[in-house]
Amino acid sequence: MTEADGQRGTNGEEQDTAEAEATGAAGDKPVKQRKNGLYPAVSDELAAVMKSGWADTERRGLEPIPQARHTAARRAAVSARFPGERIVVPAGNLRRRSNDTDYPFRAATEYAHLTGDQTQDAVLVLEPLAEGGHEATAYLLPRSDRENGEFWLHGQGELWVGRRNSLAEAEQLLGLPCRDVRTVTDVLREATGPVRVVRGHNAGVEAALADKVTAERDAELTVFLSELRLVKDDFEIAELERACASTARGFEDVVKVLDRAEATSERYIEGTFFLRARVEGNDVGYGSICASGPHATTLHWVRNDGPVRSGDLLLLDAGVETRHLYTADVTRTLPVSGRFTPLQRKIYDAVHAAQEAGIAAVKPGAAYRDFHDAAQRVLAEHLVAWGLLEGTVERVLELGLQRRWTLHGTGHMLGIDVHDCAHARIEAYVDCTLEPGMVLTVEPGLYFQADDVTVPEEYRGIGVRIEDDILVTAEGHRNLSAALPRASAEVESWMAALRG
Ligand code: GLY
Ligand code: MN
Ligand code: MN
């Protein structure tokens, strides 16, 4: 179905000299209109009918969104860091999938973090005030205009995509002034004084600012906003707890349908987990990795089109993203049959021991690198003990030889993004000291590729990763994903109980 009962696509490519352009959503193509205010042409009678007869649905006295207090504090931190500068944070635009269909919209992390809002095309502007500080304004697409037919004749009209908040409603919900986003590029073009923009989300806004910004100064803004997310507030921690709880239920769903996955493919697992994510949350926080058998040795196996066979391991790395966009990131490696073989158990238990050592190293005051080093040491010890590596463990670690089979870092920060705070400086992240409120994954693994002739044949095609989401607390840490068992025997009894 396209606009005008299938006669035209969203962008109305056909030309009409009588057309006048009205401004569309920021970053979108303009809504084209005929001079009579309607496009495509409709009869005067229909136009009149469509304009009138609609109830007043304006909502008044709305409570602010639950995170409004926190978003205000985050914006205050930005204001303090960039005094006297105009700060521009776009939410991003829809991305075209094909013709007139788009990918699902997901607001830019920086915008969602500073506003709690997820409106496509929106832009947050922090305007410096003469007396110091900033005034924050959210520029949003208001409700569709009924006078010019926009609400039923344009692909982003409310009769096509659903009711939006009015600007007055958005002001109550977000707790900050809201203006029409169709004015934002003009406002920014005319603005004087220093300005920075978060790049990569809204080409129209960036074009309007092109002669006022520099890549270096904009990068400083992105780095600051990334580091602002390193320590989570109470709202964020509650969201991550929620994400982990939903994720645990999604893993249980998968265990219950392993028989059906065996009869079909890894896709059944992906679809099963997605159902939980979509019903309880917003989406999955990243492409689910549903890797059975030798696919488990591919770190980011997201094709998920292979068979699921009894006797193999299933590496499931998946996370529910909550409706406020916080994601879990959890991995369990499960025997499809419900029982590990002796070799699978040996490898699994080694990874579990490494993860235990890594988690134990997560505490306030510890170096961020400690948990990685602790886990890598345990893995190196096992690889040496199994005869896969020669020499002392110290030498192995010094030369990094274990990495042939451990492959990746042992974890990362977690939050709105699965790899959160990715633009933080090395000294603020990898070289930092852990603080209460940080949330990170601990996810060691061992991966023996199917074509790795340096290991005994029976190892080949086995991949194991165990991943949990760990909150740094004042006392030490709390495992937010502890609802899912990790020890091999507990995994087996958990699976048996779920499968009946
Ligand atoms: N799910 C990707 C990762 O664990 O980092
Ligand atoms: Mn991870
Ligand atoms: Mn993961």
XYZ file of C-alpha atoms and ligand atoms in Angstrom:
507
model
C 0.000 0.000 0.000
C 1.360 3.419 -0.926
C -0.073 6.895 -0.661
C -3.172 7.844 -2.618
C -4.425 4.279 -2.775
C -1.372 2.933 -4.483
C -1.125 5.585 -7.174
C 2.155 7.058 -5.961
C 5.129 6.353 -3.757
C 6.004 8.374 -0.714
C 8.138 10.869 -2.540
C 5.686 11.601 -5.356
C 8.304 11.531 -8.103
C 5.856 12.702 -10.789
C 6.199 16.375 -11.627
C 3.379 18.859 -11.663
C 4.039 22.507 -12.400
C 1.168 23.454 -10.129
C 2.932 21.870 -7.181
C 4.248 24.014 -4.382
C 6.573 22.554 -1.821
C 5.702 22.467 1.827
C 8.420 21.580 4.272
C 8.532 17.965 5.364
C 10.195 16.378 8.349
C 13.800 17.437 8.864
C 16.070 15.322 6.739
C 13.134 14.001 4.734
C 12.069 15.009 1.258
C 9.523 17.812 1.233
C 5.823 17.116 1.171
C 4.675 18.202 -2.242
C 1.336 19.926 -2.440
C -0.887 21.326 -5.075
C -1.674 24.999 -4.819
C -5.058 24.195 -3.437
C -3.174 22.730 -0.483
C -3.683 19.103 -1.332
C -1.539 16.505 -3.040
C -2.388 14.467 -4.911
C -5.498 16.187 -6.205
C -8.707 15.444 -4.402
C -12.110 16.936 -4.886
C -13.038 20.042 -2.921
C -15.842 18.082 -1.347
C -13.549 15.335 -0.056
C -11.006 17.908 1.132
C -13.700 19.699 3.119
C -14.976 16.440 4.605
C -11.500 15.365 5.694
C -10.694 18.659 7.410
C -13.534 18.583 9.858
C -15.403 16.327 12.221
C -12.507 15.273 14.422
C -12.683 15.259 18.207
C -10.206 17.191 20.345
C -7.830 14.516 21.626
C -5.288 16.871 23.187
C -4.047 15.387 26.471
C -3.535 17.746 29.365
C -1.995 17.393 32.803
C 0.448 14.661 31.727
C 3.031 13.375 34.175
C 6.665 13.690 33.085
C 8.342 10.514 31.858
C 10.019 8.634 34.719
C 13.561 9.499 33.646
C 12.901 13.253 33.223
C 14.782 14.075 36.428
C 17.801 12.128 35.206
C 17.778 13.564 31.700
C 17.768 17.068 33.184
C 20.848 16.208 35.257
C 22.592 14.786 32.182
C 21.861 17.938 30.188
C 23.178 20.008 33.076
C 26.463 18.110 32.853
C 26.680 18.885 29.127
C 25.914 22.531 29.840
C 28.682 22.720 32.441
C 31.217 21.139 30.073
C 30.451 23.410 27.104
C 29.667 26.884 28.517
C 28.628 29.480 25.964
C 28.361 26.939 23.141
C 25.312 25.774 21.220
C 25.000 21.990 21.439
C 23.006 20.102 18.824
C 22.008 16.462 19.330
C 19.853 14.888 16.595
C 17.691 11.808 17.102
C 18.308 10.644 13.541
C 16.058 9.980 10.588
C 14.449 6.954 9.064
C 16.687 4.846 6.861
C 15.320 3.646 3.557
C 14.962 -0.116 3.166
C 13.574 -0.049 -0.339
C 11.333 2.279 -2.314
C 8.847 3.623 0.229
C 9.615 1.260 3.105
C 12.039 2.040 5.898
C 13.950 0.183 8.583
C 12.391 0.398 12.038
C 13.454 3.647 13.637
C 15.776 3.577 16.629
C 16.668 6.928 18.155
C 20.329 7.883 18.376
C 21.805 6.908 21.712
C 22.983 10.411 22.627
C 19.550 11.918 21.956
C 17.696 9.218 23.890
C 20.082 9.581 26.822
C 19.677 13.366 27.068
C 15.912 13.533 26.520
C 14.319 10.140 27.231
C 12.559 10.704 23.906
C 12.657 8.445 20.849
C 10.960 10.580 18.190
C 12.350 10.235 14.696
C 13.743 13.404 13.079
C 13.833 15.213 16.435
C 16.723 17.465 17.441
C 17.781 18.583 20.905
C 19.399 22.019 21.024
C 21.084 23.438 24.106
C 21.070 27.178 23.593
C 23.632 29.133 25.639
C 22.114 31.824 27.835
C 23.681 35.251 28.389
C 23.531 34.736 32.142
C 25.274 31.367 31.877
C 23.980 27.856 31.476
C 21.772 26.713 28.616
C 18.139 26.446 27.687
C 17.300 23.035 26.257
C 14.725 22.760 23.473
C 13.484 19.603 21.804
C 12.580 20.233 18.182
C 9.946 17.673 17.221
C 7.542 16.978 14.404
C 4.194 18.246 15.693
C 0.833 16.659 15.019
C -0.185 16.473 11.371
C -1.883 19.449 9.836
C -5.482 18.715 8.932
C -5.952 21.898 6.902
C -3.551 20.907 4.126
C -4.322 17.186 4.159
C -0.898 16.264 5.489
C -2.433 13.933 8.070
C -3.923 11.569 5.483
C -2.094 12.294 2.229
C 1.543 12.123 3.288
C 3.449 8.964 4.167
C 4.437 10.380 7.551
C 0.939 11.701 8.213
C -0.765 10.484 11.355
C -3.379 8.427 9.523
C -0.464 6.457 8.022
C 1.962 6.125 10.911
C -0.078 6.874 14.015
C -0.788 9.779 16.311
C 2.143 11.826 17.516
C 2.382 13.871 20.673
C 1.448 17.490 20.216
C 4.239 19.880 21.134
C 2.325 20.825 24.297
C 2.026 17.157 25.258
C 5.701 16.547 24.547
C 6.649 19.510 26.753
C 4.789 17.974 29.692
C 6.236 14.522 29.088
C 9.861 15.489 28.494
C 9.952 18.428 30.890
C 11.499 20.846 28.429
C 10.302 23.338 25.800
C 9.383 21.793 22.437
C 9.236 23.488 19.057
C 8.444 22.485 15.486
C 11.413 20.639 14.014
C 10.636 22.070 10.584
C 12.125 25.327 11.841
C 15.337 23.895 13.242
C 17.579 24.156 10.208
C 16.673 27.845 9.792
C 17.295 28.470 13.486
C 20.689 26.779 13.279
C 21.670 28.498 10.036
C 20.982 31.897 11.556
C 22.653 31.161 14.876
C 25.892 32.894 15.764
C 28.578 31.800 18.202
C 30.303 28.482 18.759
C 28.330 25.339 18.024
C 28.904 21.590 18.128
C 26.796 18.792 16.688
C 26.715 15.052 17.223
C 27.471 13.814 13.725
C 26.182 10.834 11.837
C 22.463 11.038 12.506
C 20.940 13.904 10.535
C 22.499 15.061 7.267
C 20.112 18.030 6.982
C 21.127 19.436 10.348
C 24.799 18.866 9.616
C 24.459 20.670 6.270
C 22.853 23.649 8.012
C 25.829 23.815 10.375
C 28.542 22.989 7.835
C 30.286 26.370 7.962
C 30.098 26.667 11.758
C 31.496 23.378 13.053
C 34.735 21.419 12.881
C 35.197 17.662 12.958
C 37.582 17.923 15.884
C 35.266 19.951 18.104
C 32.285 17.780 17.225
C 34.290 14.669 18.082
C 34.989 16.165 21.526
C 31.236 16.422 22.077
C 30.681 12.806 21.059
C 33.499 11.672 23.360
C 32.046 13.636 26.272
C 28.562 12.202 25.747
C 30.018 8.699 25.575
C 31.883 9.201 28.856
C 28.753 10.701 30.444
C 27.214 7.228 30.147
C 30.047 5.369 31.892
C 28.389 5.513 35.316
C 24.723 4.590 35.267
C 22.091 6.304 37.410
C 19.294 4.537 39.291
C 16.905 4.671 36.363
C 19.458 3.102 34.046
C 20.354 0.340 36.484
C 16.672 -0.534 36.878
C 16.358 -0.659 33.091
C 19.344 -2.978 32.778
C 17.874 -5.216 35.482
C 14.652 -5.312 33.465
C 16.553 -6.110 30.280
C 18.364 -8.988 31.999
C 15.135 -10.383 33.482
C 13.435 -10.386 30.068
C 16.527 -11.893 28.515
C 16.504 -14.741 31.032
C 12.893 -15.460 30.071
C 13.912 -15.397 26.404
C 16.636 -17.986 27.055
C 14.093 -20.175 28.822
C 11.792 -19.853 25.808
C 14.602 -21.088 23.589
C 15.405 -24.096 25.755
C 11.740 -25.101 25.649
C 11.675 -25.167 21.834
C 15.029 -26.806 21.119
C 13.206 -29.804 19.655
C 11.498 -27.570 17.134
C 14.789 -25.827 16.389
C 16.304 -29.248 15.687
C 13.504 -29.879 13.222
C 14.071 -26.535 11.486
C 17.199 -24.395 12.003
C 18.927 -21.751 14.080
C 16.300 -19.358 12.731
C 13.753 -20.934 15.063
C 15.915 -19.877 17.987
C 16.345 -16.363 16.662
C 12.590 -16.024 16.135
C 11.772 -17.442 19.539
C 14.044 -15.026 21.356
C 12.827 -12.117 19.249
C 9.221 -12.832 20.252
C 10.148 -12.317 23.908
C 12.180 -9.200 23.089
C 9.423 -7.610 21.088
C 6.611 -8.427 23.503
C 8.402 -7.372 26.680
C 10.826 -4.810 25.317
C 11.453 -2.731 22.242
C 13.614 -5.077 20.215
C 16.758 -7.155 20.539
C 19.688 -4.926 21.472
C 21.844 -6.422 18.701
C 21.532 -9.180 16.164
C 21.045 -12.415 18.111
C 23.875 -14.902 17.708
C 22.242 -18.341 17.486
C 25.256 -20.454 16.699
C 24.965 -24.206 16.737
C 27.787 -26.710 16.293
C 30.835 -25.234 14.522
C 29.033 -21.918 14.007
C 29.758 -21.272 17.688
C 33.380 -20.650 16.714
C 32.336 -17.634 14.622
C 32.206 -14.777 17.114
C 29.349 -12.842 15.559
C 27.412 -15.583 13.786
C 24.164 -13.767 12.943
C 23.242 -15.589 9.744
C 21.450 -18.105 11.957
C 20.522 -20.333 9.068
C 22.280 -23.537 10.055
C 21.026 -26.801 11.501
C 20.637 -27.480 15.221
C 21.815 -30.993 16.033
C 21.589 -33.078 19.146
C 25.110 -33.713 20.398
C 26.270 -30.215 19.414
C 26.551 -27.117 21.535
C 24.346 -24.098 20.950
C 26.002 -20.749 21.670
C 23.214 -18.242 22.196
C 24.333 -14.617 22.595
C 21.245 -12.428 22.811
C 19.803 -9.496 24.721
C 16.432 -7.858 25.117
C 16.420 -4.084 24.633
C 13.877 -2.431 26.921
C 11.329 0.103 25.745
C 13.674 2.810 27.037
C 16.431 1.269 24.876
C 18.697 -0.321 27.499
C 19.978 -3.710 26.448
C 21.202 -6.874 28.104
C 24.059 -8.826 26.504
C 24.073 -12.427 27.687
C 25.605 -15.625 26.352
C 24.969 -19.185 27.358
C 26.460 -22.212 25.637
C 24.030 -25.083 25.932
C 24.193 -28.756 24.978
C 21.351 -29.258 22.512
C 20.731 -32.745 23.929
C 20.624 -31.381 27.474
C 23.873 -33.147 28.468
C 27.469 -32.047 27.784
C 29.824 -34.670 26.339
C 32.974 -35.127 28.462
C 35.079 -32.969 26.114
C 32.404 -30.271 25.826
C 32.181 -30.214 29.604
C 35.963 -29.935 29.972
C 36.088 -26.919 27.679
C 32.920 -25.405 29.140
C 34.191 -25.740 32.714
C 37.446 -24.014 31.773
C 35.543 -21.061 30.331
C 33.311 -20.988 33.377
C 36.351 -20.931 35.680
C 37.788 -18.068 33.642
C 34.526 -16.181 33.891
C 34.395 -16.707 37.653
C 37.906 -15.256 37.938
C 36.915 -12.332 35.723
C 33.744 -11.563 37.676
C 35.651 -11.749 40.971
C 37.968 -9.014 39.673
C 35.067 -6.582 39.172
C 34.961 -4.213 42.149
C 35.325 -0.503 42.805
C 38.915 0.655 42.738
C 40.044 -2.225 40.524
C 41.599 -1.444 37.168
C 39.191 -2.011 34.269
C 41.753 -4.330 32.700
C 41.870 -6.623 35.742
C 38.883 -8.766 34.828
C 40.253 -9.370 31.365
C 43.677 -10.304 32.708
C 42.199 -12.606 35.355
C 40.060 -14.481 32.824
C 42.843 -14.746 30.262
C 45.177 -16.205 32.872
C 42.743 -19.007 33.703
C 42.223 -19.788 30.027
C 45.992 -19.835 29.418
C 46.464 -22.189 32.386
C 43.967 -24.633 30.908
C 45.434 -24.455 27.415
C 48.893 -25.207 28.826
C 47.540 -28.025 31.021
C 45.806 -29.567 28.002
C 49.066 -29.522 26.069
C 47.801 -27.096 23.433
C 50.381 -24.481 24.395
C 53.956 -25.003 25.460
C 55.889 -23.149 28.091
C 55.053 -21.332 31.224
C 51.739 -19.573 31.641
C 53.682 -16.322 32.170
C 55.361 -16.687 28.790
C 52.074 -17.558 27.103
C 50.399 -14.472 28.568
C 53.351 -12.227 27.774
C 53.264 -13.268 24.127
C 49.460 -13.477 24.042
C 49.615 -16.992 22.584
C 46.303 -18.048 24.164
C 44.571 -15.565 21.907
C 44.576 -18.041 19.007
C 41.617 -19.593 20.836
C 40.326 -16.804 23.096
C 40.127 -14.343 20.186
C 38.386 -11.334 21.773
C 38.508 -8.996 24.739
C 36.765 -10.275 27.858
C 34.079 -7.624 28.045
C 32.858 -4.100 27.493
C 30.636 -1.419 28.968
C 26.902 -1.981 28.580
C 23.955 0.398 28.543
C 21.829 1.965 25.827
C 24.322 0.591 23.344
C 25.446 -2.990 23.638
C 29.015 -1.765 23.227
C 28.292 1.312 25.280
C 30.522 4.359 25.690
C 32.427 3.289 22.575
C 33.757 6.808 21.945
C 35.180 7.284 25.433
C 38.890 8.033 25.654
C 41.191 5.138 26.507
C 42.071 6.752 29.839
C 38.373 7.027 30.731
C 37.485 3.476 29.670
C 40.081 0.747 29.094
C 42.589 2.423 31.415
C 40.006 3.504 33.979
C 39.419 2.458 37.557
C 36.049 0.809 38.132
C 33.429 2.877 39.936
C 30.050 1.971 41.429
C 27.367 2.347 38.766
C 29.450 1.032 35.894
C 27.943 -1.975 34.132
C 30.118 -4.254 32.061
C 30.029 -7.672 30.493
C 32.386 -10.471 31.464
C 32.453 -12.889 28.552
C 35.463 -15.141 28.100
C 35.385 -17.821 25.444
C 37.336 -20.600 23.784
C 36.922 -21.249 20.088
C 38.424 -24.195 18.249
C 37.822 -23.649 14.542
C 36.725 -26.607 12.445
C 39.847 -26.265 10.293
C 42.348 -25.750 13.116
C 44.892 -28.515 12.592
C 46.914 -27.423 15.637
C 44.398 -28.979 18.030
C 43.274 -32.611 18.340
C 40.483 -33.444 15.934
C 37.868 -33.872 18.653
C 38.296 -30.225 19.726
C 37.585 -28.874 16.261
C 34.247 -27.120 15.803
C 33.673 -26.504 19.515
C 33.041 -22.941 20.650
C 32.082 -21.855 24.169
C 31.341 -18.383 25.517
C 29.665 -17.461 28.798
C 28.635 -13.836 29.224
C 27.038 -11.983 32.109
C 26.214 -8.356 32.846
C 27.936 -7.134 35.972
C 27.091 -3.980 37.938
C 29.909 -2.470 39.985
C 28.513 -1.761 43.466
C 29.997 0.012 46.484
C 30.731 -3.397 48.022
C 31.939 -5.208 44.924
C 29.610 -6.281 42.162
C 26.189 -7.708 41.372
C 25.516 -10.064 38.495
C 22.409 -8.690 36.782
C 22.003 -11.835 34.680
C 22.490 -14.309 37.531
C 19.001 -15.758 36.987
C 20.501 -17.907 34.235
C 22.670 -20.783 35.505
C 26.306 -20.996 34.473
C 27.931 -24.048 36.103
C 27.696 -27.017 33.719
C 25.737 -29.248 36.106
C 23.309 -26.430 36.872
C 22.833 -25.729 33.186
C 21.909 -29.373 32.663
C 19.400 -29.520 35.504
C 17.894 -26.167 34.442
C 17.447 -27.463 30.896
C 15.966 -30.725 32.121
C 13.454 -28.902 34.317
C 12.380 -26.618 31.448
C 12.045 -29.460 28.930
C 10.078 -31.634 31.338
N 26.920 -9.636 21.668
C 28.137 -9.060 21.295
C 29.092 -9.070 22.391
O 28.998 -9.917 23.238
O 29.890 -8.208 22.529
Mn 29.227 -8.597 24.952
Mn 27.180 -10.877 23.696
